[in-house]
Short mmCIF file of C-alpha atoms and ligand atoms in Angstrom, two decimals:
data_model
loop_
_atom_site.label_atom_id
_atom_site.label_comp_id
_atom_site.label_asym_id
_atom_site.label_seq_id
_atom_site.Cartn_x
_atom_site.Cartn_y
_atom_site.Cartn_z
CA MET R 121 107.30 103.27 128.51
CA THR R 122 105.64 103.34 131.90
CA PHE R 123 102.54 101.32 132.62
CA ASN R 124 99.57 102.61 134.56
CA ILE R 125 98.35 99.66 136.68
CA GLN R 126 94.71 99.40 137.79
CA TRP R 127 93.80 96.69 140.30
CA TYR R 128 90.30 95.20 140.59
CA GLU R 129 88.98 92.87 143.28
CA LYS R 130 87.16 90.56 140.80
CA ILE R 131 86.95 90.36 137.00
CA ASN R 132 85.60 87.65 134.67
CA SER R 133 88.53 87.89 132.26
CA THR R 134 90.92 90.83 132.07
CA ASN R 135 91.15 90.44 128.24
CA GLU R 136 87.35 90.50 127.86
CA PHE R 137 87.11 93.43 130.30
CA LEU R 138 89.46 95.50 128.14
CA LYS R 139 87.69 94.54 124.90
CA THR R 140 84.34 95.63 126.36
CA GLU R 141 85.81 98.93 127.51
CA ILE R 142 87.17 99.56 124.02
CA ILE R 143 83.91 98.65 122.23
CA ASN R 144 81.95 100.88 124.59
CA ASN R 145 84.38 103.65 123.81
CA HIS R 146 85.48 104.16 127.38
CA LYS R 147 88.70 106.02 127.43
CA ILE R 148 91.35 103.50 128.35
CA LYS R 149 94.74 105.16 128.21
CA ASN R 150 97.51 103.59 126.20
CA LYS R 151 99.78 101.35 128.34
CA THR R 152 97.13 100.70 130.95
CA ILE R 153 97.35 97.38 132.80
CA ILE R 154 94.14 95.85 134.15
CA SER R 155 94.89 93.35 136.89
CA THR R 156 92.71 91.40 139.28
CA PHE R 157 93.08 89.38 142.48
CA ASN R 158 90.25 87.13 141.37
CA GLN R 159 89.79 86.24 137.71
CA ILE R 160 86.79 83.93 137.65
CA ASN R 161 86.51 83.11 133.97
CA GLY R 162 89.99 83.42 132.47
CA HIS R 163 90.67 81.70 129.17
CA GLY R 164 93.49 80.78 126.85
CA ARG R 165 93.55 80.08 123.14
CA LEU R 166 90.46 78.39 121.65
CA GLN R 167 88.56 79.36 124.83
CA ARG R 168 90.52 76.84 126.94
CA LYS R 169 90.07 77.46 130.66
CA TRP R 170 92.81 79.35 132.49
CA VAL R 171 92.91 78.27 136.14
CA SER R 172 93.44 80.83 138.87
CA ASN R 173 92.17 80.96 142.44
CA TYR R 174 91.56 84.05 144.56
CA ASN R 175 94.75 85.97 145.43
CA SER R 176 96.93 83.16 144.18
CA ASN R 177 98.18 84.22 140.74
CA LEU R 178 98.81 87.22 138.55
CA SER R 179 96.05 87.67 135.95
CA PHE R 180 96.39 90.86 133.97
CA SER R 181 96.11 92.42 130.51
CA ILE R 182 98.16 95.19 128.97
CA TYR R 183 96.46 97.63 126.61
CA LEU R 184 98.97 98.74 124.00
CA GLU R 185 98.05 101.01 121.11
CA SER R 186 100.02 100.16 118.00
CA ASP R 187 100.32 101.14 114.37
CA LYS R 188 101.68 97.71 113.58
CA ALA R 189 99.77 95.14 111.53
CA ASN R 190 98.05 92.14 113.09
CA GLU R 191 100.82 89.84 111.85
CA LYS R 192 103.13 91.47 114.42
CA THR R 193 100.91 90.28 117.31
CA PRO R 194 102.53 86.82 117.75
CA SER R 195 105.98 88.33 118.16
CA LEU R 196 104.66 90.69 120.85
CA THR R 197 103.49 87.60 122.75
CA MET R 198 107.01 86.26 122.34
CA ALA R 199 108.54 89.51 123.69
CA ALA R 200 106.29 89.27 126.76
CA ALA R 201 107.32 85.61 127.24
CA LEU R 202 111.01 86.61 127.26
CA ALA R 203 110.26 89.32 129.84
CA ILE R 204 108.56 86.81 132.12
CA SER R 205 111.26 84.21 131.71
CA ASP R 206 113.90 86.85 132.60
CA PHE R 207 111.86 87.89 135.62
CA ILE R 208 111.55 84.29 136.84
CA LYS R 209 115.28 83.70 136.29
CA SER R 210 115.96 86.77 138.45
CA LYS R 211 114.50 84.68 141.34
CA ASN R 212 117.12 81.99 140.63
CA ILE R 213 114.55 79.69 139.08
CA PRO R 214 115.47 78.15 135.70
CA ALA R 215 112.87 79.29 133.16
CA ASN R 216 112.53 79.07 129.42
CA VAL R 217 110.06 80.19 126.80
CA LYS R 218 108.07 77.67 124.77
CA TRP R 219 106.66 78.55 121.36
CA PRO R 220 104.29 80.22 120.88
CA ASN R 221 102.98 81.57 124.19
CA ASP R 222 104.25 79.79 127.28
CA VAL R 223 106.93 80.07 129.93
CA LEU R 224 108.06 76.83 131.57
CA VAL R 225 110.14 75.88 134.60
CA ASN R 226 111.63 72.39 134.28
CA GLN R 227 109.03 71.50 131.62
CA LYS R 228 106.13 72.68 133.82
CA LYS R 229 103.96 75.58 132.72
CA ILE R 230 104.18 78.65 134.95
CA CYS R 231 102.80 81.27 132.55
CA GLY R 232 100.52 81.49 129.54
CA ILE R 233 99.97 84.52 127.31
CA LEU R 234 97.03 85.37 125.07
CA SER R 235 97.48 88.42 122.84
CA GLU R 236 94.57 89.75 120.85
CA TYR R 237 94.56 92.38 118.13
CA VAL R 238 91.63 94.79 118.41
CA VAL R 239 90.31 97.42 116.06
CA ILE R 240 89.33 100.56 117.95
CA PRO R 241 86.14 102.19 116.70
CA ASN R 242 86.53 105.78 115.43
CA LYS R 243 90.27 105.86 115.83
CA ASN R 244 92.92 105.45 113.19
CA ILE R 245 95.12 103.39 115.44
CA ASN R 246 94.58 99.86 116.65
CA ALA R 247 95.63 98.04 119.76
CA ILE R 248 96.97 94.78 121.07
CA ILE R 249 95.76 93.33 124.35
CA ILE R 250 98.42 91.16 125.95
CA GLY R 251 96.74 88.89 128.50
CA ILE R 252 99.14 87.28 130.94
CA GLY R 253 98.59 84.64 133.62
CA ILE R 254 101.49 83.74 135.92
CA ASN R 255 101.25 81.23 138.75
CA ILE R 256 102.55 82.95 141.86
CA ASN R 257 101.19 81.56 145.16
CA MET R 258 99.44 78.51 143.70
CA ASN R 259 100.10 75.40 145.81
CA ILE R 260 100.84 71.85 144.71
CA GLU R 261 97.24 70.65 145.17
CA GLU R 262 95.92 73.46 142.98
CA ALA R 263 98.61 72.85 140.36
CA SER R 264 97.88 69.12 140.27
CA GLU R 265 94.30 69.83 139.21
CA ILE R 266 95.51 71.37 135.95
CA ASP R 267 95.46 68.96 133.00
CA GLN R 268 99.15 69.46 132.18
CA PRO R 269 102.26 69.80 134.40
CA ALA R 270 102.17 73.21 136.10
CA THR R 271 104.19 75.05 138.72
CA SER R 272 104.32 78.41 140.51
CA LEU R 273 106.83 80.71 142.19
CA PHE R 274 105.59 79.39 145.55
CA ILE R 275 106.10 75.73 144.54
CA GLU R 276 109.60 76.53 143.26
CA THR R 277 110.81 78.67 146.19
CA GLY R 278 108.54 78.02 149.18
CA HIS R 279 107.90 81.79 149.49
CA GLN R 280 104.58 83.64 149.27
CA TYR R 281 104.61 86.80 147.17
CA SER R 282 102.57 90.01 147.20
CA LEU R 283 100.75 90.14 143.86
CA LYS R 284 100.95 93.94 143.71
CA ASN R 285 104.69 94.10 144.38
CA THR R 286 105.36 91.23 142.00
CA LEU R 287 103.52 92.93 139.14
CA SER R 288 105.35 96.25 139.77
CA GLU R 289 108.68 94.40 139.72
CA LEU R 290 107.76 92.50 136.56
CA CYS R 291 106.86 95.71 134.70
CA LYS R 292 110.47 96.71 134.17
CA TYR R 293 111.15 93.43 132.35
CA LEU R 294 108.02 93.89 130.22
CA GLU R 295 108.99 97.48 129.40
CA PHE R 296 112.47 96.36 128.33
CA TRP R 297 111.32 93.59 125.96
CA ILE R 298 108.28 95.41 124.58
CA GLN R 299 110.46 98.39 123.74
CA LYS R 300 112.84 96.10 121.84
CA TRP R 301 109.88 94.59 119.95
CA ASP R 302 108.57 98.07 119.17
CA LEU R 303 111.88 99.08 117.58
CA SER R 304 112.62 96.04 115.45
CA GLY R 305 109.96 93.38 115.93
CA PHE R 306 110.92 89.71 116.08
CA ARG R 307 114.45 90.46 114.83
CA ALA R 308 115.24 91.85 118.29
CA LEU R 309 114.03 88.65 119.99
CA LYS R 310 115.25 85.95 117.66
CA LYS R 311 118.64 85.22 119.23
CA GLU R 312 117.18 84.88 122.71
CA TRP R 313 114.30 82.70 121.47
CA ILE R 314 116.66 80.31 119.72
CA GLU R 315 118.88 80.19 122.81
CA GLN R 316 115.94 79.27 125.04
CA THR R 317 114.17 76.87 122.70
CA GLY R 318 117.15 75.00 121.29
CA PRO R 319 118.88 74.54 117.95
CA VAL R 320 117.39 74.05 114.53
CA GLY R 321 117.57 70.70 112.74
CA ARG R 322 115.56 68.69 115.28
CA LYS R 323 112.48 66.64 114.41
CA ILE R 324 109.29 68.26 115.65
CA SER R 325 105.56 67.82 115.43
CA ILE R 326 102.88 70.46 115.77
CA ASN R 327 99.28 69.83 116.63
CA ASP R 328 97.33 72.71 115.10
CA HIS R 329 93.54 72.37 115.48
CA ASN R 330 93.91 68.56 115.57
CA THR R 331 96.02 68.46 112.43
CA ILE R 332 99.48 67.02 113.10
CA ILE R 333 102.35 68.47 111.12
CA ASN R 334 105.70 66.65 111.27
CA GLY R 335 109.00 67.91 109.98
CA ILE R 336 112.37 69.40 110.81
CA PHE R 337 112.57 72.56 112.91
CA GLU R 338 114.14 75.22 110.68
CA GLY R 339 113.85 78.21 113.04
CA TYR R 340 111.55 81.22 112.98
CA GLY R 341 110.29 83.50 110.21
CA GLU R 342 110.38 87.28 110.31
CA ASN R 343 107.29 87.52 112.55
CA GLY R 344 108.12 84.68 114.91
CA GLU R 345 106.17 82.04 112.97
CA LEU R 346 107.63 78.55 113.13
CA LEU R 347 109.42 77.23 110.04
CA ILE R 348 109.17 73.51 109.41
CA LYS R 349 110.89 71.67 106.61
CA GLN R 350 108.95 68.86 104.94
CA LYS R 351 110.87 67.27 102.06
CA GLU R 352 111.93 70.32 100.05
CA ASP R 353 109.20 72.67 101.31
CA ILE R 354 109.36 75.12 104.19
CA ILE R 355 105.99 75.48 105.90
CA LYS R 356 105.07 78.46 108.12
CA ILE R 357 103.08 77.67 111.25
CA TRP R 358 101.47 80.40 113.36
CA SER R 359 100.00 78.44 116.25
CA GLY R 360 99.66 74.99 117.77
CA GLU R 361 101.13 72.66 120.34
CA ILE R 362 104.78 71.93 119.64
CA LYS R 363 106.57 68.67 120.51
CA TYR R 364 110.26 68.01 119.98
CA GLU R 365 110.69 64.38 118.94
CA LYS R 366 113.52 62.42 120.54
C1 BT5 X 1241 97.38 80.17 127.42
O1 BT5 X 1241 96.47 79.54 126.63
O2 BT5 X 1241 98.32 79.65 127.96
C2 BT5 X 1241 97.06 81.65 127.63
C3 BT5 X 1241 96.52 81.93 128.99
C4 BT5 X 1241 96.27 83.39 129.19
C5 BT5 X 1241 95.64 83.69 130.51
C6 BT5 X 1241 95.55 85.17 130.76
S1 BT5 X 1241 95.15 85.55 132.42
C7 BT5 X 1241 94.85 87.18 132.02
C8 BT5 X 1241 94.16 87.20 130.66
N1 BT5 X 1241 92.73 87.09 130.77
C9 BT5 X 1241 92.27 85.95 130.21
O3 BT5 X 1241 91.07 85.58 130.18
N2 BT5 X 1241 93.32 85.24 129.70
C10 BT5 X 1241 94.57 85.94 129.89
P1 BT5 X 1241 96.68 78.08 126.01
O4 BT5 X 1241 98.00 78.02 125.31
O5 BT5 X 1241 95.46 77.83 125.22
O6 BT5 X 1241 96.78 77.14 127.26
C11 BT5 X 1241 95.67 76.78 128.02
C12 BT5 X 1241 96.03 75.49 128.75
O7 BT5 X 1241 96.96 75.79 129.80
C13 BT5 X 1241 94.84 74.84 129.46
O8 BT5 X 1241 94.13 74.03 128.57
C14 BT5 X 1241 95.55 74.04 130.55
O9 BT5 X 1241 96.09 72.83 130.01
C15 BT5 X 1241 96.74 74.92 130.91
N3 BT5 X 1241 96.47 75.76 132.10
C16 BT5 X 1241 95.32 76.32 132.51
N4 BT5 X 1241 95.51 77.06 133.62
C17 BT5 X 1241 96.83 76.96 133.91
C18 BT5 X 1241 97.66 77.49 134.94
N5 BT5 X 1241 97.20 78.30 135.89
N6 BT5 X 1241 98.98 77.16 134.92
C19 BT5 X 1241 99.50 76.35 133.97
N7 BT5 X 1241 98.77 75.81 132.98
C20 BT5 X 1241 97.45 76.12 132.94
#
């Protein structure tokens, strides 16, 4: 799996850019990455704003054609998160994944991922767009304006990085984990996810669309969904903000 990377000076949102290209039937080749130095209207889940200033962070989307069902999309996000956490660890920075779509360094968010399943008109294969934002050269002032603790490679190491070289370097980690996902889905990721997110049996709460669900963390289901035990029932949760209770 080799990605074909296309760089743009300025894009509203790399995910929206790809979706428009697909709807307008422009021929985007499988495994294309659209990346920009200046994403001016990036977003996360539920249209939450994704902050990125000019030339400071990686903002890119991978276009991946897939014959897999939509329910496999969350675990692809999780494969990408493992790739990014491995990449960050390769810089001697302690990183871990956070369910369902984040990578943290010392409890501060350094990366967010937004994967979207898209139906391609007139084709009998569909695609997943994996949108990834990673804070690279963001400084402390910029990070402090974000409404939750955030960090960047620059804040952690004091070095500035070339965005182009960083993305090329990161691709080998993405290729490795996406290939694993392609072969056996979440099964190939489960051990690493449990190692990075901690053992089962802890009390957790999930805020999903302003509904709070409390229970005991029982691990992950076959597609990476969270399993929570409430009395005798096991509930499956697909998205939300997770909190481990002390
Ligand atoms: C995410 O959403 O974390 C997914 C973000 C995906 C961004 C990429 S960039 C390329 C592609 N194109 C797009 O338009 N999007 C994707 P969510 O879990 O909903 O988290 C959003 C929350 O993260 C915000 O409400 C803030 O609290 C926080 N946040 C925003 N910008 C941040 C940043 N640069 N670093 C750390 N946290 C940030």
